[in-house]
PDB file of C-alpha atoms in Angstrom:
ATOM      1  CA  MET A  19      33.017 228.243 -14.013  1.00  0.00           C
ATOM      2  CA  SER A  20      33.742 227.224 -17.587  1.00  0.00           C
ATOM      3  CA  LYS A  21      31.383 225.030 -19.583  1.00  0.00           C
ATOM      4  CA  GLU A  22      34.152 222.401 -19.734  1.00  0.00           C
ATOM      5  CA  ALA A  23      34.333 222.328 -15.922  1.00  0.00           C
ATOM      6  CA  VAL A  24      30.533 222.040 -15.678  1.00  0.00           C
ATOM      7  CA  ARG A  25      30.590 219.163 -18.161  1.00  0.00           C
ATOM      8  CA  LEU A  26      33.341 217.374 -16.214  1.00  0.00           C
ATOM      9  CA  TYR A  27      31.465 217.809 -12.922  1.00  0.00           C
ATOM     10  CA  ASN A  28      28.318 216.301 -14.422  1.00  0.00           C
ATOM     11  CA  MET A  29      30.372 213.461 -15.867  1.00  0.00           C
ATOM     12  CA  LEU A  30      31.670 212.659 -12.368  1.00  0.00           C
ATOM     13  CA  LEU A  31      28.118 212.658 -10.989  1.00  0.00           C
ATOM     14  CA  VAL A  32      27.027 210.147 -13.621  1.00  0.00           C
ATOM     15  CA  LEU A  33      30.117 207.929 -14.007  1.00  0.00           C
ATOM     16  CA  GLY A  34      31.668 208.157 -10.541  1.00  0.00           C
ATOM     17  CA  PRO A  35      35.370 208.753  -9.710  1.00  0.00           C
ATOM     18  CA  LEU A  36      37.623 209.383 -12.712  1.00  0.00           C
ATOM     19  CA  SER A  37      41.293 209.963 -13.412  1.00  0.00           C
ATOM     20  CA  ALA A  38      42.425 212.611 -15.884  1.00  0.00           C
ATOM     21  CA  GLN A  39      43.037 209.851 -18.427  1.00  0.00           C
ATOM     22  CA  ASP A  40      39.548 208.425 -17.846  1.00  0.00           C
ATOM     23  CA  ALA A  41      37.988 211.844 -18.364  1.00  0.00           C
ATOM     24  CA  ALA A  42      40.071 212.482 -21.470  1.00  0.00           C
ATOM     25  CA  THR A  43      38.784 209.236 -22.971  1.00  0.00           C
ATOM     26  CA  HIS A  44      35.232 210.602 -22.789  1.00  0.00           C
ATOM     27  CA  THR A  45      35.946 214.219 -23.773  1.00  0.00           C
ATOM     28  CA  LEU A  46      38.651 213.478 -26.388  1.00  0.00           C
ATOM     29  CA  ASP A  47      40.763 216.194 -24.757  1.00  0.00           C
ATOM     30  CA  PHE A  48      44.297 215.964 -23.348  1.00  0.00           C
ATOM     31  CA  PRO A  49      44.716 214.569 -19.793  1.00  0.00           C
ATOM     32  CA  SER A  50      46.646 217.728 -18.861  1.00  0.00           C
ATOM     33  CA  ALA A  51      43.569 219.803 -19.717  1.00  0.00           C
ATOM     34  CA  GLU A  52      41.410 217.544 -17.550  1.00  0.00           C
ATOM     35  CA  TYR A  53      43.842 217.964 -14.631  1.00  0.00           C
ATOM     36  CA  ARG A  54      43.410 221.734 -14.823  1.00  0.00           C
ATOM     37  CA  LEU A  55      39.636 221.339 -14.735  1.00  0.00           C
ATOM     38  CA  PHE A  56      39.830 218.923 -11.796  1.00  0.00           C
ATOM     39  CA  TYR A  57      41.940 221.422  -9.831  1.00  0.00           C
ATOM     40  CA  ASP A  58      39.504 224.206 -10.679  1.00  0.00           C
ATOM     41  CA  LEU A  59      36.563 222.107  -9.431  1.00  0.00           C
ATOM     42  CA  GLU A  60      38.542 221.156  -6.324  1.00  0.00           C
ATOM     43  CA  GLU A  61      39.257 224.813  -5.572  1.00  0.00           C
ATOM     44  CA  LYS A  62      35.538 225.560  -5.792  1.00  0.00           C
ATOM     45  CA  GLY A  63      34.681 222.746  -3.387  1.00  0.00           C
ATOM     46  CA  LEU A  64      32.892 220.583  -5.964  1.00  0.00           C
ATOM     47  CA  VAL A  65      35.258 217.589  -6.047  1.00  0.00           C
ATOM     48  CA  ARG A  66      37.843 215.903  -3.856  1.00  0.00           C
ATOM     49  CA  ARG A  67      40.872 213.835  -4.788  1.00  0.00           C
ATOM     50  CA  LEU A  68      41.080 210.201  -3.733  1.00  0.00           C
ATOM     51  CA  PRO A  69      44.196 208.487  -2.350  1.00  0.00           C
ATOM     52  CA  GLY A  70      46.280 206.212  -4.539  1.00  0.00           C
ATOM     53  CA  ARG A  71      47.604 206.204  -8.089  1.00  0.00           C
ATOM     54  CA  PRO A  72      46.618 207.158 -10.673  1.00  0.00           C
ATOM     55  CA  ARG A  73      45.173 210.274  -9.056  1.00  0.00           C
ATOM     56  CA  ARG A  74      41.387 210.134  -9.219  1.00  0.00           C
ATOM     57  CA  PHE A  75      38.694 212.625  -8.279  1.00  0.00           C
ATOM     58  CA  GLU A  76      35.099 212.207  -7.168  1.00  0.00           C
ATOM     59  CA  ALA A  77      32.210 214.676  -7.068  1.00  0.00           C
ATOM     60  CA  LEU A  78      31.186 215.871  -3.630  1.00  0.00           C
ATOM     61  CA  PRO A  79      27.526 215.275  -2.658  1.00  0.00           C
ATOM     62  CA  THR A  80      25.536 217.437  -5.049  1.00  0.00           C
ATOM     63  CA  ILE A  81      23.923 219.800  -2.550  1.00  0.00           C
ATOM     64  CA  ASP A  82      27.043 220.252  -0.387  1.00  0.00           C
ATOM     65  CA  GLY A  83      29.251 220.851  -3.387  1.00  0.00           C
ATOM     66  CA  LEU A  84      26.920 223.276  -5.110  1.00  0.00           C
ATOM     67  CA  GLN A  85      26.237 225.272  -1.948  1.00  0.00           C
ATOM     68  CA  THR A  86      29.969 225.697  -1.366  1.00  0.00           C
ATOM     69  CA  SER A  87      30.554 226.639  -4.970  1.00  0.00           C
ATOM     70  CA  TYR A  88      27.604 229.025  -5.011  1.00  0.00           C
ATOM     71  CA  VAL A  89      28.964 230.969  -2.041  1.00  0.00           C
ATOM     72  CA  GLN A  90      32.354 231.267  -3.737  1.00  0.00           C
ATOM     73  CA  GLN A  91      31.076 232.061  -7.199  1.00  0.00           C
ATOM     74  CA  GLU A  92      27.808 233.946  -6.631  1.00  0.00           C
ATOM     75  CA  LYS A  93      28.887 237.079  -8.512  1.00  0.00           C
ATOM     76  CA  GLU A  94      30.099 235.061 -11.475  1.00  0.00           C
ATOM     77  CA  LEU A  95      26.878 233.065 -11.650  1.00  0.00           C
ATOM     78  CA  GLN A  96      24.744 236.167 -11.444  1.00  0.00           C
ATOM     79  CA  ALA A  97      26.680 237.658 -14.344  1.00  0.00           C
ATOM     80  CA  LEU A  98      25.807 234.575 -16.361  1.00  0.00           C
ATOM     81  CA  LEU A  99      22.102 235.323 -15.938  1.00  0.00           C
ATOM     82  CA  THR A 100      22.269 237.687 -18.899  1.00  0.00           C
ATOM     83  CA  ASN A 101      23.371 234.688 -20.967  1.00  0.00           C
ATOM     84  CA  THR A 102      20.850 232.258 -19.526  1.00  0.00           C
ATOM     85  CA  LEU A 103      19.994 230.440 -22.732  1.00  0.00           C
ATOM     86  CA  GLY A 104      23.365 230.993 -24.372  1.00  0.00           C
ATOM     87  CA  GLY A 105      24.003 231.446 -28.076  1.00  0.00           C
ATOM     88  CA  ALA A 106      23.344 228.949 -30.841  1.00  0.00           C
ATOM     89  CA  ASP A 107      26.996 227.902 -30.876  1.00  0.00           C
ATOM     90  CA  GLU A 108      27.388 227.417 -27.093  1.00  0.00           C
ATOM     91  CA  LEU A 109      27.709 223.850 -25.829  1.00  0.00           C
ATOM     92  CA  ALA A 110      26.608 224.736 -22.295  1.00  0.00           C
ATOM     93  CA  SER A 111      25.192 227.606 -20.277  1.00  0.00           C
ATOM     94  CA  ILE A 112      24.041 228.179 -16.718  1.00  0.00           C
ATOM     95  CA  ILE A 113      20.430 228.787 -15.644  1.00  0.00           C
ATOM     96  CA  ILE A 114      19.734 230.119 -12.150  1.00  0.00           C
ATOM     97  CA  GLY A 115      16.358 229.789 -10.470  1.00  0.00           C
ATOM     98  CA  ARG A 116      13.147 227.830 -10.949  1.00  0.00           C
ATOM     99  CA  GLN A 117      11.258 230.142 -13.290  1.00  0.00           C
ATOM    100  CA  LYS A 118      14.183 230.414 -15.699  1.00  0.00           C
ATOM    101  CA  VAL A 119      14.245 226.619 -16.027  1.00  0.00           C
ATOM    102  CA  TYR A 120      10.549 226.578 -16.951  1.00  0.00           C
ATOM    103  CA  GLU A 121      11.132 229.313 -19.521  1.00  0.00           C
ATOM    104  CA  ALA A 122      14.018 227.365 -21.048  1.00  0.00           C
ATOM    105  CA  TYR A 123      11.923 224.200 -21.182  1.00  0.00           C
ATOM    106  CA  ILE A 124       9.015 225.952 -22.912  1.00  0.00           C
ATOM    107  CA  THR A 125      11.384 227.541 -25.444  1.00  0.00           C
ATOM    108  CA  TYR A 126      12.778 224.207 -26.592  1.00  0.00           C
ATOM    109  CA  ALA A 127       9.683 222.038 -26.029  1.00  0.00           C
ATOM    110  CA  LYS A 128       7.798 224.241 -28.505  1.00  0.00           C
ATOM    111  CA  LYS A 129      10.316 223.137 -31.152  1.00  0.00           C
ATOM    112  CA  ALA A 130      10.335 219.437 -30.211  1.00  0.00           C
ATOM    113  CA  GLN A 131       9.504 216.988 -32.993  1.00  0.00           C
ATOM    114  CA  LYS A 132      10.179 213.514 -31.551  1.00  0.00           C
ATOM    115  CA  ASP A 133      10.823 212.986 -27.845  1.00  0.00           C
ATOM    116  CA  ILE A 134      10.777 214.785 -24.507  1.00  0.00           C
ATOM    117  CA  CYS A 135      12.102 212.957 -21.430  1.00  0.00           C
ATOM    118  CA  ILE A 136      11.665 214.457 -17.948  1.00  0.00           C
ATOM    119  CA  TYR A 137      12.833 213.267 -14.523  1.00  0.00           C
ATOM    120  CA  ALA A 138      11.754 215.642 -11.737  1.00  0.00           C
ATOM    121  CA  ILE A 139      10.454 215.876  -8.176  1.00  0.00           C
ATOM    122  CA  GLY A 140       6.874 216.586  -9.215  1.00  0.00           C
ATOM    123  CA  VAL A 141       4.790 218.099 -11.980  1.00  0.00           C
ATOM    124  CA  ALA A 142       4.815 221.822 -12.590  1.00  0.00           C
ATOM    125  CA  TYR A 143       1.752 223.590 -13.984  1.00  0.00           C
ATOM    126  CA  SER A 144       0.914 226.837 -15.729  1.00  0.00           C
ATOM    127  CA  LYS A 145      -1.412 227.646 -18.613  1.00  0.00           C
ATOM    128  CA  GLU A 146       1.545 228.196 -20.937  1.00  0.00           C
ATOM    129  CA  LEU A 147       3.181 224.948 -19.865  1.00  0.00           C
ATOM    130  CA  ALA A 148      -0.067 223.008 -20.314  1.00  0.00           C
ATOM    131  CA  LYS A 149      -0.513 224.453 -23.823  1.00  0.00           C
ATOM    132  CA  THR A 150       3.107 223.638 -24.678  1.00  0.00           C
ATOM    133  CA  GLN A 151       2.611 220.020 -23.591  1.00  0.00           C
ATOM    134  CA  ALA A 152      -0.715 219.659 -25.415  1.00  0.00           C
ATOM    135  CA  ASP A 153       0.677 221.149 -28.645  1.00  0.00           C
ATOM    136  CA  ALA A 154       3.703 218.845 -28.497  1.00  0.00           C
ATOM    137  CA  VAL A 155       1.519 215.754 -28.103  1.00  0.00           C
ATOM    138  CA  LYS A 156      -0.629 216.890 -31.051  1.00  0.00           C
ATOM    139  CA  ARG A 157       2.541 217.144 -33.174  1.00  0.00           C
ATOM    140  CA  GLY A 158       3.258 213.504 -32.369  1.00  0.00           C
ATOM    141  CA  VAL A 159       5.953 214.168 -29.769  1.00  0.00           C
ATOM    142  CA  ARG A 160       6.340 211.320 -27.273  1.00  0.00           C
ATOM    143  CA  ILE A 161       6.585 212.784 -23.768  1.00  0.00           C
ATOM    144  CA  ARG A 162       7.807 210.535 -20.950  1.00  0.00           C
ATOM    145  CA  HIS A 163       7.807 211.955 -17.448  1.00  0.00           C
ATOM    146  CA  ILE A 164       9.181 210.304 -14.297  1.00  0.00           C
ATOM    147  CA  VAL A 165       7.812 211.870 -11.113  1.00  0.00           C
ATOM    148  CA  GLN A 166       9.652 211.371  -7.824  1.00  0.00           C
ATOM    149  CA  GLU A 167       6.531 212.088  -5.799  1.00  0.00           C
ATOM    150  CA  VAL A 168       2.867 211.365  -6.542  1.00  0.00           C
ATOM    151  CA  LYS A 169       0.619 212.719  -3.803  1.00  0.00           C
ATOM    152  CA  ALA A 170      -2.682 214.483  -3.198  1.00  0.00           C
ATOM    153  CA  GLY A 171      -1.069 217.851  -3.836  1.00  0.00           C
ATOM    154  CA  ASN A 172      -0.209 217.060  -7.465  1.00  0.00           C
ATOM    155  CA  TYR A 173      -3.129 214.726  -8.277  1.00  0.00           C
ATOM    156  CA  TYR A 174      -4.835 217.340 -10.489  1.00  0.00           C
ATOM    157  CA  VAL A 175      -1.771 218.006 -12.636  1.00  0.00           C
ATOM    158  CA  VAL A 176      -0.824 214.323 -12.875  1.00  0.00           C
ATOM    159  CA  SER A 177      -4.364 213.528 -14.057  1.00  0.00           C
ATOM    160  CA  ARG A 178      -4.279 216.369 -16.569  1.00  0.00           C
ATOM    161  CA  TRP A 179      -0.952 215.212 -17.998  1.00  0.00           C
ATOM    162  CA  LEU A 180      -2.215 211.635 -18.322  1.00  0.00           C
ATOM    163  CA  LYS A 181      -5.325 212.820 -20.167  1.00  0.00           C
ATOM    164  CA  LEU A 182      -3.111 214.722 -22.608  1.00  0.00           C
ATOM    165  CA  GLY A 183      -1.396 211.448 -23.507  1.00  0.00           C
ATOM    166  CA  ILE A 184       1.817 211.969 -21.564  1.00  0.00           C
ATOM    167  CA  ALA A 185       3.402 208.726 -20.330  1.00  0.00           C
ATOM    168  CA  LEU A 186       3.856 209.136 -16.574  1.00  0.00           C
ATOM    169  CA  ARG A 187       5.744 206.892 -14.189  1.00  0.00           C
ATOM    170  CA  THR A 188       6.854 207.319 -10.592  1.00  0.00           C
ATOM    171  CA  LEU A 189      10.165 206.470  -8.935  1.00  0.00           C
ATOM    172  CA  LYS A 190      11.046 207.457  -5.381  1.00  0.00           C
ATOM    173  CA  ARG A 191      14.571 208.858  -5.178  1.00  0.00           C
ATOM    174  CA  PRO A 192      16.385 211.446  -3.016  1.00  0.00           C
ATOM    175  CA  ARG A 193      15.289 214.967  -3.955  1.00  0.00           C
ATOM    176  CA  GLY A 194      17.614 217.464  -5.563  1.00  0.00           C
ATOM    177  CA  TYR A 195      18.372 216.215  -9.080  1.00  0.00           C
ATOM    178  CA  HIS A 196      16.305 216.729 -12.249  1.00  0.00           C
ATOM    179  CA  VAL A 197      17.009 216.156 -15.936  1.00  0.00           C
ATOM    180  CA  THR A 198      15.086 217.026 -19.104  1.00  0.00           C
ATOM    181  CA  ILE A 199      16.097 215.897 -22.603  1.00  0.00           C
ATOM    182  CA  ILE A 200      14.454 217.244 -25.744  1.00  0.00           C
ATOM    183  CA  ASP A 201      14.934 215.491 -29.109  1.00  0.00           C
ATOM    184  CA  ASN A 202      18.433 214.373 -28.054  1.00  0.00           C
ATOM    185  CA  SER A 203      19.501 217.913 -28.942  1.00  0.00           C
ATOM    186  CA  HIS A 204      19.078 219.777 -25.633  1.00  0.00           C
ATOM    187  CA  ALA A 205      19.472 218.601 -22.048  1.00  0.00           C
ATOM    188  CA  ILE A 206      18.683 220.631 -18.940  1.00  0.00           C
ATOM    189  CA  VAL A 207      20.314 219.222 -15.805  1.00  0.00           C
ATOM    190  CA  THR A 208      19.194 220.772 -12.514  1.00  0.00           C
ATOM    191  CA  PHE A 209      20.497 220.581  -8.949  1.00  0.00           C
ATOM    192  CA  SER A 210      18.201 221.972  -6.260  1.00  0.00           C
ATOM    193  CA  ASP A 211      18.012 222.304  -2.501  1.00  0.00           C
ATOM    194  CA  PRO A 212      15.821 219.346  -1.386  1.00  0.00           C
ATOM    195  CA  GLN A 213      14.167 221.552   1.232  1.00  0.00           C
ATOM    196  CA  ASP A 214      13.720 224.616  -0.986  1.00  0.00           C
ATOM    197  CA  THR A 215      13.271 223.820  -4.668  1.00  0.00           C
ATOM    198  CA  GLU A 216      13.314 227.520  -5.547  1.00  0.00           C
ATOM    199  CA  ARG A 217      17.063 227.369  -4.935  1.00  0.00           C
ATOM    200  CA  ARG A 218      18.416 225.633  -7.989  1.00  0.00           C
ATOM    201  CA  VAL A 219      21.231 225.812 -10.496  1.00  0.00           C
ATOM    202  CA  SER A 220      20.852 224.220 -13.931  1.00  0.00           C
ATOM    203  CA  MET A 221      23.044 223.514 -16.927  1.00  0.00           C
ATOM    204  CA  LEU A 222      21.654 223.642 -20.442  1.00  0.00           C
ATOM    205  CA  THR A 223      23.807 221.706 -22.908  1.00  0.00           C
ATOM    206  CA  THR A 224      23.706 220.840 -26.600  1.00  0.00           C
ATOM    207  CA  ASP A 225      26.790 218.621 -26.423  1.00  0.00           C
ATOM    208  CA  LYS A 226      25.827 215.297 -28.040  1.00  0.00           C
ATOM    209  CA  ASN A 227      28.163 213.146 -25.940  1.00  0.00           C
ATOM    210  CA  THR A 228      26.917 214.655 -22.685  1.00  0.00           C
ATOM    211  CA  ILE A 229      23.289 214.317 -23.752  1.00  0.00           C
ATOM    212  CA  ALA A 230      23.872 210.643 -24.594  1.00  0.00           C
ATOM    213  CA  ILE A 231      25.069 210.022 -21.021  1.00  0.00           C
ATOM    214  CA  PHE A 232      21.937 211.581 -19.538  1.00  0.00           C
ATOM    215  CA  GLN A 233      19.678 209.832 -22.043  1.00  0.00           C
ATOM    216  CA  SER A 234      21.142 206.480 -21.009  1.00  0.00           C
ATOM    217  CA  GLN A 235      20.580 207.360 -17.371  1.00  0.00           C
ATOM    218  CA  PHE A 236      16.984 208.368 -18.069  1.00  0.00           C
ATOM    219  CA  GLU A 237      16.265 205.063 -19.835  1.00  0.00           C
ATOM    220  CA  SER A 238      17.572 203.202 -16.794  1.00  0.00           C
ATOM    221  CA  LEU A 239      15.356 205.263 -14.469  1.00  0.00           C
ATOM    222  CA  TRP A 240      12.361 204.750 -16.779  1.00  0.00           C
ATOM    223  CA  SER A 241      12.821 200.979 -16.659  1.00  0.00           C
ATOM    224  CA  ALA A 242      12.919 201.077 -12.846  1.00  0.00           C
ATOM    225  CA  ALA A 243       9.903 203.399 -12.507  1.00  0.00           C
ATOM    226  CA  LYS A 244       6.316 202.238 -12.004  1.00  0.00           C
ATOM    227  CA  LYS A 245       3.221 203.362 -13.878  1.00  0.00           C
ATOM    228  CA  VAL A 246       1.084 205.975 -12.143  1.00  0.00           C
ATOM    229  CA  PRO A 247      -1.952 203.920 -11.004  1.00  0.00           C
ATOM    230  CA  TYR A 248      -4.748 206.356 -11.735  1.00  0.00           C
ATOM    231  CA  ARG A 249      -6.143 208.815 -14.256  1.00  0.00           C
TER     232      ARG A 249
END
């Protein structure tokens, strides 16, 4: 799947149903090009067309759509593993699996200078991740982390993050969607199986317009989230 198709799919998830003209307004591309991408996404089972005129498309439920697409495109996605982090000039690349997402995060978090925003199911932990977070805070990086679940099982890590100076809030939402934004220059958007978080597909993008959409969404989630009540 092309990076343009991935970008359009994520746009549908954030903005809701769009026509080709609507999509072109956001991407500054031609409507005819957006139609081709819509048909490609439809063929892969990721979107469906809605009745009426102008013709509009909506994203299928994230898990259903991605599972269908994964079955159809497994070989192509596996080939992309060799390009997990992409080149410096790539606007988007695909990351498969949980560990690869952590590696990508550490790579870019080590270079962060201003802000890191995270919305995720819980709080991951490893010695390297803890050091990366601590070093970022020491550099003056503001880290804001929204956790979907705060429970006994992640109490230790939540407490550790709070002691480091990370701003933590909690917001209960359906599992399966995560987003991380670093310095408004890199965004990692992840879709996972709610019952098996090892099964996940992520998109890493450096496209400024796309990042702005996810940053706006994060700010809305942050405003709705509640402070974690303990240290």
